[in-house]
Amino acid sequence: MPHVDLKFITRNLTADQQQAISDDIIAVLKKHFNSSDDSVSIMMHEIPADDWKSEVYQPIIQANMNSLVKKPGYTMD
């Protein structure tokens, strides 16, 4: 039962755009985890660019850098 918590800089996505992203994520999870549509949950958090460092980079990315499967190609000192 995968759960995806997607954080991204605010893009003001429409409901249709959010649904398209969700559909694509579900397709990947179905392929690699043999998940069903009913077993997947997805949250989308639009984070203002000015808050990215304090809300996402420092507490989530930087604090877990050694555990990330894909590390970012940027730093925020």
C-alpha positions as protocol buffer text, in pm:
chain_id: "A"
residue {
  index: 1
  type: MET
  ca { x: 0 y: 0 z: 0 }
}
residue {
  index: 2
  type: PRO
  ca { x: 221 y: 281 z: -118 }
}
residue {
  index: 3
  type: HIS
  ca { x: 162 y: 636 z: -4 }
}
residue {
  index: 4
  type: VAL
  ca { x: 325 y: 925 z: -190 }
}
residue {
  index: 5
  type: ASP
  ca { x: 371 y: 1264 z: -26 }
}
residue {
  index: 6
  type: LEU
  ca { x: 473 y: 1496 z: -309 }
}
residue {
  index: 7
  type: LYS
  ca { x: 604 y: 1842 z: -224 }
}
residue {
  index: 8
  type: PHE
  ca { x: 678 y: 2095 z: -495 }
}
residue {
  index: 9
  type: ILE
  ca { x: 714 y: 2469 z: -542 }
}
residue {
  index: 10
  type: THR
  ca { x: 377 y: 2630 z: -604 }
}
residue {
  index: 11
  type: ARG
  ca { x: 254 y: 2584 z: -959 }
}
residue {
  index: 12
  type: ASN
  ca { x: -118 y: 2653 z: -907 }
}
residue {
  index: 13
  type: LEU
  ca { x: -208 y: 2321 z: -1065 }
}
residue {
  index: 14
  type: THR
  ca { x: -563 y: 2268 z: -1181 }
}
residue {
  index: 15
  type: ALA
  ca { x: -763 y: 1967 z: -1067 }
}
residue {
  index: 16
  type: ASP
  ca { x: -707 y: 1812 z: -1411 }
}
residue {
  index: 17
  type: GLN
  ca { x: -331 y: 1862 z: -1387 }
}
residue {
  index: 18
  type: GLN
  ca { x: -324 y: 1710 z: -1038 }
}
residue {
  index: 19
  type: GLN
  ca { x: -525 y: 1413 z: -1163 }
}
residue {
  index: 20
  type: ALA
  ca { x: -286 y: 1361 z: -1456 }
}
residue {
  index: 21
  type: ILE
  ca { x: 15 y: 1362 z: -1221 }
}
residue {
  index: 22
  type: SER
  ca { x: -164 y: 1124 z: -986 }
}
residue {
  index: 23
  type: ASP
  ca { x: -249 y: 889 z: -1274 }
}
residue {
  index: 24
  type: ASP
  ca { x: 116 y: 884 z: -1386 }
}
residue {
  index: 25
  type: ILE
  ca { x: 243 y: 814 z: -1033 }
}
residue {
  index: 26
  type: ILE
  ca { x: -11 y: 535 z: -989 }
}
residue {
  index: 27
  type: ALA
  ca { x: 100 y: 380 z: -1319 }
}
residue {
  index: 28
  type: VAL
  ca { x: 462 y: 371 z: -1198 }
}
residue {
  index: 29
  type: LEU
  ca { x: 363 y: 217 z: -864 }
}
residue {
  index: 30
  type: LYS
  ca { x: 147 y: -43 z: -1036 }
}
residue {
  index: 31
  type: LYS
  ca { x: 439 y: -136 z: -1261 }
}
residue {
  index: 32
  type: HIS
  ca { x: 711 y: -158 z: -994 }
}
residue {
  index: 33
  type: PHE
  ca { x: 515 y: -255 z: -681 }
}
residue {
  index: 34
  type: ASN
  ca { x: 234 y: -453 z: -841 }
}
residue {
  index: 35
  type: SER
  ca { x: -6 y: -215 z: -664 }
}
residue {
  index: 36
  type: SER
  ca { x: -370 y: -167 z: -744 }
}
residue {
  index: 37
  type: ASP
  ca { x: -542 y: 169 z: -785 }
}
residue {
  index: 38
  type: ASP
  ca { x: -723 y: 110 z: -455 }
}
residue {
  index: 39
  type: SER
  ca { x: -401 y: 52 z: -262 }
}
residue {
  index: 40
  type: VAL
  ca { x: -233 y: 385 z: -351 }
}
residue {
  index: 41
  type: SER
  ca { x: -279 y: 717 z: -175 }
}
residue {
  index: 42
  type: ILE
  ca { x: -123 y: 1045 z: -287 }
}
residue {
  index: 43
  type: MET
  ca { x: -90 y: 1386 z: -122 }
}
residue {
  index: 44
  type: MET
  ca { x: 26 y: 1696 z: -305 }
}
residue {
  index: 45
  type: HIS
  ca { x: 168 y: 1993 z: -117 }
}
residue {
  index: 46
  type: GLU
  ca { x: 236 y: 2316 z: -303 }
}
residue {
  index: 47
  type: ILE
  ca { x: 509 y: 2498 z: -111 }
}
residue {
  index: 48
  type: PRO
  ca { x: 581 y: 2866 z: -176 }
}
residue {
  index: 49
  type: ALA
  ca { x: 935 y: 2911 z: -312 }
}
residue {
  index: 50
  type: ASP
  ca { x: 1028 y: 3133 z: -18 }
}
residue {
  index: 51
  type: ASP
  ca { x: 939 y: 2852 z: 224 }
}
residue {
  index: 52
  type: TRP
  ca { x: 1110 y: 2564 z: 41 }
}
residue {
  index: 53
  type: LYS
  ca { x: 1434 y: 2583 z: 240 }
}
residue {
  index: 54
  type: SER
  ca { x: 1271 y: 2590 z: 584 }
}
residue {
  index: 55
  type: GLU
  ca { x: 978 y: 2357 z: 515 }
}
residue {
  index: 56
  type: VAL
  ca { x: 1130 y: 2100 z: 281 }
}
residue {
  index: 57
  type: TYR
  ca { x: 1503 y: 2128 z: 214 }
}
residue {
  index: 58
  type: GLN
  ca { x: 1640 y: 2154 z: 566 }
}
residue {
  index: 59
  type: PRO
  ca { x: 1404 y: 1924 z: 760 }
}
residue {
  index: 60
  type: ILE
  ca { x: 1343 y: 1660 z: 495 }
}
residue {
  index: 61
  type: ILE
  ca { x: 1610 y: 1664 z: 223 }
}
residue {
  index: 62
  type: GLN
  ca { x: 1920 y: 1783 z: 406 }
}
residue {
  index: 63
  type: ALA
  ca { x: 1838 y: 1593 z: 726 }
}
residue {
  index: 64
  type: ASN
  ca { x: 1803 y: 1269 z: 529 }
}
residue {
  index: 65
  type: MET
  ca { x: 2066 y: 1319 z: 258 }
}
residue {
  index: 66
  type: ASN
  ca { x: 2236 y: 983 z: 327 }
}
residue {
  index: 67
  type: SER
  ca { x: 1905 y: 798 z: 290 }
}
residue {
  index: 68
  type: LEU
  ca { x: 1787 y: 960 z: -34 }
}
residue {
  index: 69
  type: VAL
  ca { x: 1771 y: 728 z: -333 }
}
residue {
  index: 70
  type: LYS
  ca { x: 1792 y: 1034 z: -561 }
}
residue {
  index: 71
  type: LYS
  ca { x: 1981 y: 1331 z: -420 }
}
residue {
  index: 72
  type: PRO
  ca { x: 1911 y: 1682 z: -549 }
}
residue {
  index: 73
  type: GLY
  ca { x: 2163 y: 1854 z: -773 }
}
residue {
  index: 74
  type: TYR
  ca { x: 2144 y: 2169 z: -564 }
}
residue {
  index: 75
  type: THR
  ca { x: 2224 y: 2283 z: -211 }
}
residue {
  index: 76
  type: MET
  ca { x: 2072 y: 2550 z: 6 }
}
residue {
  index: 77
  type: ASP
  ca { x: 2320 y: 2674 z: 263 }
}
